Amino acid sequence: MNDSSAALSDKHGREITYLRISITDRCNLRCSYCTPRDGQVNWLSHEDILSYEEIERLANAFSGLGVRKIRLTGGEPLVRKGVEGLAGRLIKIPGIKEVCLTTNGILLGDMATPLFDAGVRHINISLDTLKPERFLKITGKDLFQNVWQGIEKAIETRFTKIKLNAVAMKGVNDDEIVDLARLSLELPLEVRFIEFMPVGSATTWEKSRHLNCDAIKEMVERSLGDLIPVSQGKDSGPAMIYRLKGAKGSVGFISPLSRHFCGTCNRVRITPDGRLRLCLFSDNEIDLKGWLRAGISNDELKIFLKEAIAQKPKGIISLKDETPHCTRAMSRIGG
Ligand code: SAM
């Protein structure tokens, strides 16, 4: 039964309405800033990751506590078989208003239609460069054309919202900021620039690579004209959204470092191995898989989740120094 009266709040008064579920740690790319630097990835075994039944059980419990939006992520969520079936079942959970997905786009050419048919309407595609040779350098795979085909297919499929996520990195892709933003002129995409974050002990993050969103916005405006603010709804998330004059799409900025948004954070994450992560930057995780497999009842699970959520940390103190703030790699968190 859906007990929507029981809103899930932490002890700082933030309502938790958004759950990000990483359904696999496996990925078909090896992005330098995301997967461990040495490229040695010890994948979790099938038994170590949550089954789809376990994910559905958790999603049901969270929806009963006020979660309204679920994002499927990874690793790369499209490499796990049956993801469209999972999305379709999650959408049917009472109280869940939206199930969306974050993907690198490699498999989207084939998966866009099944996902749309399952009820997914919003999709985020990660792309940091428009140059195939640079794509190879950043991701370790010569698959730029596959991603581009995936983007074209997503547009053709008429997803309601397609966001293109680019991590902005000085000396890596900062010379493409304007070209990426320009895509929003002709295509119905929200091109979003994300500040490079120090996540994971083996990350390639360096302070010198960090580019803040104010600087990115200035670059775009200098070349393409004024960015006009777009009014946003209450649940629109942390991005600041703008539009170039006459554009079909928009340009967004996500600035976790230069202007962090912990005060309005409404999200928690579940890792592929079934741990509840209350803050992207905190390794203080709570084992849910263990409780599920030990036979916790639905009522006990709800109480347990409520108590766990209350512990969500207030926020990050400062991310401006040079040390990564947590050890788990982004590829095992899901962004
Ligand atoms: N494989 C999927 C993808 O590529 O979108 C989903 C997982 S990926 C971890 C989710 C998002 O996290 C991507 O947009 C990626 O660019 C972003 N990301 C990974 N490492 C990051 C970092 N160090 N700083 C900022 N964003 C990062």
Coordinates of C-alpha atoms and ligand atoms in Angstrom, one line a residue:
M1 CA 0.0 0.0 0.0
N2 CA 1.2 3.5 -0.8
D3 CA 1.4 5.6 2.4
S4 CA 2.0 8.9 0.7
S5 CA 1.3 10.9 3.9
A6 CA 4.6 9.8 5.3
A7 CA 7.0 12.2 3.5
L8 CA 10.6 11.2 3.8
S9 CA 12.5 14.0 5.4
D10 CA 16.0 14.2 6.8
K11 CA 16.9 15.9 10.1
H12 CA 17.7 19.2 8.2
G13 CA 14.1 19.4 6.9
R14 CA 14.9 18.4 3.3
E15 CA 12.2 16.2 1.7
I16 CA 13.7 13.2 -0.2
T17 CA 11.7 12.7 -3.3
Y18 CA 14.3 11.6 -5.8
L19 CA 16.0 8.2 -5.8
R20 CA 18.9 7.4 -8.1
I21 CA 19.5 3.6 -8.6
S22 CA 22.7 2.4 -10.1
I23 CA 21.7 -1.0 -11.6
T24 CA 25.2 -2.1 -12.6
D25 CA 28.9 -1.2 -12.1
R26 CA 29.7 -2.4 -15.6
C27 CA 30.3 0.0 -18.4
N28 CA 31.2 -0.2 -22.1
L29 CA 33.4 2.9 -21.8
R30 CA 36.4 3.7 -19.6
C31 CA 36.1 7.4 -19.1
S32 CA 39.3 8.8 -17.5
Y33 CA 37.4 10.9 -14.9
C34 CA 34.9 8.3 -13.9
T35 CA 36.4 4.8 -13.8
P36 CA 39.5 4.0 -11.8
R37 CA 42.7 5.4 -13.4
D38 CA 44.5 2.1 -13.9
G39 CA 41.5 0.8 -15.9
Q40 CA 41.5 -2.3 -13.7
V41 CA 37.9 -2.8 -12.9
N42 CA 37.0 -5.7 -10.8
W43 CA 33.4 -6.1 -11.7
L44 CA 30.9 -7.0 -9.1
S45 CA 29.6 -10.6 -9.5
H46 CA 25.9 -11.2 -10.4
E47 CA 25.2 -12.3 -6.8
D48 CA 26.8 -9.1 -5.5
I49 CA 24.4 -6.7 -7.3
L50 CA 20.8 -6.2 -6.5
S51 CA 18.4 -8.3 -8.5
Y52 CA 15.6 -6.5 -10.3
E53 CA 13.2 -7.9 -7.8
E54 CA 15.2 -6.4 -4.9
I55 CA 15.3 -3.1 -6.8
E56 CA 11.6 -3.1 -7.2
R57 CA 11.1 -3.9 -3.6
L58 CA 13.2 -1.0 -2.5
A59 CA 11.5 1.3 -5.0
N60 CA 8.1 0.3 -3.6
A61 CA 9.3 1.1 -0.1
F62 CA 10.8 4.5 -1.1
S63 CA 7.6 5.4 -3.0
G64 CA 5.6 4.7 0.1
L65 CA 7.8 7.2 1.9
G66 CA 7.4 10.0 -0.6
V67 CA 9.9 9.4 -3.4
R68 CA 8.3 10.5 -6.7
K69 CA 11.2 10.3 -9.2
I70 CA 13.6 7.4 -10.0
R71 CA 16.6 7.6 -12.2
L72 CA 18.3 4.5 -13.5
T73 CA 22.1 4.8 -13.9
G74 CA 25.3 2.8 -13.7
G75 CA 28.0 1.9 -14.7
E76 CA 26.1 1.9 -18.0
P77 CA 22.5 1.0 -17.3
L78 CA 21.9 -0.1 -20.9
V79 CA 24.4 -3.0 -20.6
R80 CA 22.2 -4.8 -18.1
K81 CA 19.7 -7.0 -19.9
G82 CA 16.0 -6.2 -19.3
V83 CA 16.5 -2.6 -18.2
E84 CA 13.4 -1.5 -20.2
G85 CA 11.3 -4.1 -18.4
L86 CA 12.5 -2.9 -15.0
A87 CA 11.8 0.8 -16.0
G88 CA 8.3 -0.2 -17.1
R89 CA 7.6 -2.0 -13.7
L90 CA 9.0 0.9 -11.7
I91 CA 6.8 3.4 -13.6
K92 CA 3.7 1.4 -12.5
I93 CA 4.5 1.7 -8.8
P94 CA 1.9 3.9 -7.2
G95 CA 3.3 7.3 -6.4
I96 CA 6.1 7.2 -8.9
K97 CA 5.6 10.0 -11.3
E98 CA 8.8 9.6 -13.4
V99 CA 11.4 7.1 -14.2
C100 CA 14.3 8.4 -16.2
L101 CA 17.7 7.2 -17.2
T102 CA 21.3 8.4 -17.6
T103 CA 23.3 6.7 -20.4
N104 CA 26.5 7.1 -22.4
G105 CA 24.3 6.6 -25.5
I106 CA 26.3 3.8 -27.0
L107 CA 23.4 1.3 -27.1
L108 CA 20.7 3.9 -27.3
G109 CA 20.2 3.5 -31.1
D110 CA 18.6 0.1 -30.3
M111 CA 17.2 0.8 -26.9
A112 CA 15.5 4.2 -27.4
T113 CA 12.2 2.7 -28.7
P114 CA 11.9 -0.1 -26.0
L115 CA 12.6 2.5 -23.3
F116 CA 10.1 4.9 -24.7
D117 CA 7.5 2.1 -25.0
A118 CA 8.1 1.2 -21.4
G119 CA 7.2 4.7 -20.4
V120 CA 10.5 6.5 -20.1
R121 CA 10.2 10.1 -21.3
H122 CA 13.3 11.8 -20.0
I123 CA 16.8 10.7 -20.9
N124 CA 20.2 12.1 -20.1
I125 CA 23.1 11.3 -22.5
S126 CA 26.7 11.9 -21.5
L127 CA 28.9 13.4 -24.2
D128 CA 32.0 15.5 -23.4
T129 CA 33.3 16.1 -26.9
L130 CA 32.2 16.3 -30.6
K131 CA 35.6 15.1 -31.9
P132 CA 35.8 11.4 -32.5
E133 CA 39.5 11.2 -31.8
R134 CA 39.1 13.1 -28.5
F135 CA 36.2 10.8 -27.6
L136 CA 38.6 7.9 -28.0
K137 CA 41.1 9.6 -25.8
I138 CA 38.6 10.4 -23.0
T139 CA 36.6 7.2 -23.0
G140 CA 39.1 4.6 -24.3
K141 CA 36.7 3.5 -27.1
D142 CA 36.3 4.6 -30.7
L143 CA 32.6 4.8 -30.4
F144 CA 31.7 8.5 -31.0
Q145 CA 29.4 7.7 -34.0
N146 CA 27.4 5.2 -31.9
V147 CA 26.7 7.9 -29.3
W148 CA 25.7 10.4 -32.0
Q149 CA 23.4 7.8 -33.6
G150 CA 21.9 7.3 -30.1
I151 CA 21.3 11.0 -29.7
E152 CA 19.6 11.2 -33.2
K153 CA 17.5 8.2 -32.3
A154 CA 16.4 9.7 -29.0
I155 CA 15.4 12.9 -30.8
E156 CA 13.5 10.9 -33.5
T157 CA 11.8 8.9 -30.7
R158 CA 10.5 12.2 -29.3
F159 CA 11.5 11.8 -25.7
T160 CA 10.0 14.8 -23.9
K161 CA 13.3 15.9 -22.4
I162 CA 16.8 15.0 -23.7
K163 CA 19.7 16.3 -21.7
L164 CA 23.2 16.2 -23.0
N165 CA 25.7 16.1 -20.1
A166 CA 29.2 17.3 -20.6
V167 CA 31.8 17.3 -17.9
A168 CA 33.9 20.5 -18.4
M169 CA 37.6 19.9 -18.0
K170 CA 40.3 22.5 -18.5
G171 CA 42.9 21.3 -21.0
V172 CA 40.6 18.4 -22.1
N173 CA 37.5 19.8 -23.7
D174 CA 37.3 23.5 -22.7
D175 CA 37.9 24.4 -26.3
E176 CA 34.6 22.8 -27.2
I177 CA 32.3 24.5 -24.8
V178 CA 31.0 26.9 -27.4
D179 CA 30.5 24.1 -30.0
L180 CA 28.6 22.0 -27.5
A181 CA 26.4 24.9 -26.4
R182 CA 25.7 25.7 -30.1
L183 CA 24.0 22.3 -30.5
S184 CA 21.1 23.7 -28.5
L185 CA 20.4 26.2 -31.3
E186 CA 19.3 23.6 -33.8
L187 CA 18.5 20.6 -31.7
P188 CA 15.8 20.1 -29.0
L189 CA 18.4 19.3 -26.4
E190 CA 19.3 20.7 -23.0
V191 CA 23.1 20.9 -23.2
R192 CA 24.3 20.8 -19.6
F193 CA 27.8 21.6 -18.4
I194 CA 28.8 19.8 -15.2
E195 CA 31.8 20.9 -13.1
F196 CA 34.4 18.2 -12.8
M197 CA 34.0 16.7 -9.3
P198 CA 36.6 15.0 -7.1
V199 CA 34.8 11.7 -6.6
G200 CA 36.6 8.4 -6.1
S201 CA 40.1 7.8 -4.8
A202 CA 41.4 6.8 -8.3
T203 CA 40.0 9.7 -10.2
T204 CA 42.0 11.9 -12.5
W205 CA 40.5 15.0 -10.9
E206 CA 43.0 17.8 -10.3
K207 CA 42.3 21.3 -9.2
S208 CA 44.0 22.7 -12.3
R209 CA 41.4 20.8 -14.5
H210 CA 38.4 22.4 -12.7
L211 CA 36.5 24.9 -14.7
N212 CA 33.7 26.8 -12.9
C213 CA 30.3 27.3 -14.4
D214 CA 30.6 31.1 -14.3
A215 CA 33.6 30.9 -16.6
I216 CA 31.8 28.4 -18.9
K217 CA 28.8 30.7 -19.1
E218 CA 30.9 33.6 -20.0
M219 CA 32.6 31.6 -22.8
V220 CA 29.2 30.7 -24.3
E221 CA 27.9 34.3 -24.1
R222 CA 31.0 35.8 -25.6
S223 CA 30.6 33.7 -28.7
L224 CA 26.9 33.0 -29.0
G225 CA 25.2 35.9 -27.3
D226 CA 23.2 36.4 -24.2
L227 CA 21.9 33.4 -22.2
I228 CA 18.3 34.2 -21.2
P229 CA 17.3 32.5 -17.9
V230 CA 14.5 29.9 -18.2
S231 CA 12.1 29.8 -15.3
Q232 CA 12.2 26.5 -13.6
G233 CA 9.7 24.4 -11.6
K234 CA 10.1 23.5 -8.0
D235 CA 11.4 20.0 -8.8
S236 CA 13.7 21.0 -11.6
G237 CA 16.9 20.0 -9.8
P238 CA 20.2 21.8 -9.3
A239 CA 20.9 23.0 -12.9
M240 CA 20.6 26.7 -13.8
I241 CA 18.9 26.7 -17.2
Y242 CA 19.2 29.4 -20.0
R243 CA 18.3 29.7 -23.6
L244 CA 20.1 31.3 -26.5
K245 CA 18.0 33.6 -28.6
G246 CA 16.0 31.6 -31.1
A247 CA 17.3 28.2 -29.8
K248 CA 15.3 25.0 -30.0
G249 CA 17.0 23.7 -26.9
S250 CA 18.6 25.2 -23.8
V251 CA 21.9 25.4 -22.0
G252 CA 22.3 24.3 -18.3
F253 CA 25.0 24.6 -15.7
I254 CA 25.5 22.3 -12.7
S255 CA 28.0 23.7 -10.3
P256 CA 28.5 21.3 -7.4
L257 CA 31.8 22.9 -6.5
S258 CA 31.6 26.6 -7.2
R259 CA 28.0 27.0 -6.0
H260 CA 26.9 23.8 -4.2
F261 CA 23.2 23.0 -3.7
C262 CA 23.3 20.8 -0.6
G263 CA 20.6 23.0 1.1
T264 CA 18.0 21.9 -1.4
C265 CA 19.3 18.3 -2.0
N266 CA 16.3 16.0 -2.4
R267 CA 18.1 12.9 -3.5
V268 CA 19.6 9.7 -2.2
R269 CA 21.4 6.9 -4.2
I270 CA 21.5 3.2 -4.2
T271 CA 24.7 1.6 -5.4
P272 CA 24.8 -1.5 -7.6
D273 CA 25.8 -3.6 -4.5
G274 CA 22.7 -2.4 -2.7
R275 CA 24.1 0.3 -0.4
L276 CA 22.2 3.5 0.4
R277 CA 24.4 6.5 -0.2
L278 CA 23.0 9.6 1.4
C279 CA 25.4 12.1 -0.1
L280 CA 27.4 11.8 -3.3
F281 CA 30.5 12.9 -1.5
S282 CA 30.2 10.7 1.6
D283 CA 31.3 7.1 1.8
N284 CA 29.1 6.7 4.8
E285 CA 26.8 4.0 3.2
I286 CA 24.1 1.8 4.7
D287 CA 23.8 -1.8 3.6
L288 CA 20.3 -2.4 2.3
K289 CA 21.1 -5.6 0.4
G290 CA 22.1 -7.4 3.6
W291 CA 18.8 -6.6 5.2
L292 CA 16.8 -7.6 2.2
R293 CA 18.5 -10.9 2.0
A294 CA 18.1 -11.4 5.7
G295 CA 14.3 -11.3 5.3
I296 CA 13.4 -7.9 6.6
S297 CA 9.6 -7.3 6.4
N298 CA 8.1 -4.4 4.3
D299 CA 7.1 -2.6 7.5
E300 CA 10.5 -3.0 9.0
L301 CA 12.1 -1.9 5.8
K302 CA 10.2 1.4 5.8
I303 CA 11.1 2.1 9.4
F304 CA 14.7 1.3 8.6
L305 CA 14.8 3.6 5.5
K306 CA 13.2 6.5 7.4
E307 CA 15.8 6.2 10.2
A308 CA 18.5 6.0 7.6
I309 CA 17.4 9.0 5.6
A310 CA 17.3 11.1 8.8
Q311 CA 21.1 10.7 8.9
K312 CA 21.6 12.4 5.5
P313 CA 24.6 14.7 6.1
K314 CA 23.9 18.5 5.9
G315 CA 26.3 18.9 3.0
I316 CA 29.8 19.2 1.9
I317 CA 32.1 21.5 3.8
S318 CA 34.4 22.5 1.0
L319 CA 35.3 20.8 -2.2
K320 CA 37.7 23.4 -3.2
D321 CA 40.8 21.6 -2.0
E322 CA 42.6 19.0 -4.0
T323 CA 41.7 15.7 -2.3
P324 CA 38.9 13.5 -3.6
H325 CA 36.2 13.5 -1.0
C326 CA 35.3 9.8 -1.1
T327 CA 36.8 6.6 -2.2
R328 CA 34.0 4.9 -4.2
A329 CA 34.5 5.6 -8.0
M330 CA 31.8 7.5 -9.8
S331 CA 31.4 4.5 -12.0
R332 CA 30.1 2.6 -8.9
I333 CA 27.9 5.4 -7.7
G334 CA 26.1 6.5 -10.9
G335 CA 26.7 10.2 -11.0
Ligands
SAM1 N1 27.2 5.4 -18.0 C1 26.2 6.5 -17.8 C2 26.7 7.8 -18.4 O1 27.8 7.8 -19.0 O2 25.9 8.7 -18.4 C3 25.8 6.6 -16.4 C4 26.8 6.7 -15.3 S1 27.9 8.1 -15.3 C5 28.7 7.7 -13.8 C6 26.8 9.4 -14.8 C7 27.3 10.8 -15.1 O3 28.3 11.0 -14.1 C8 27.8 11.0 -16.4 O4 27.2 12.2 -17.0 C9 29.3 11.4 -16.2 O5 29.8 12.3 -17.1 C10 29.2 11.9 -14.8 N2 30.5 11.9 -14.1 C11 31.3 10.8 -13.9 N3 32.5 11.2 -13.2 C12 32.3 12.5 -13.0 C13 33.2 13.5 -12.3 N4 34.3 13.1 -11.8 N5 32.7 14.8 -12.3 C14 31.6 15.1 -12.8 N6 30.7 14.3 -13.5 C15 31.1 13.0 -13.5

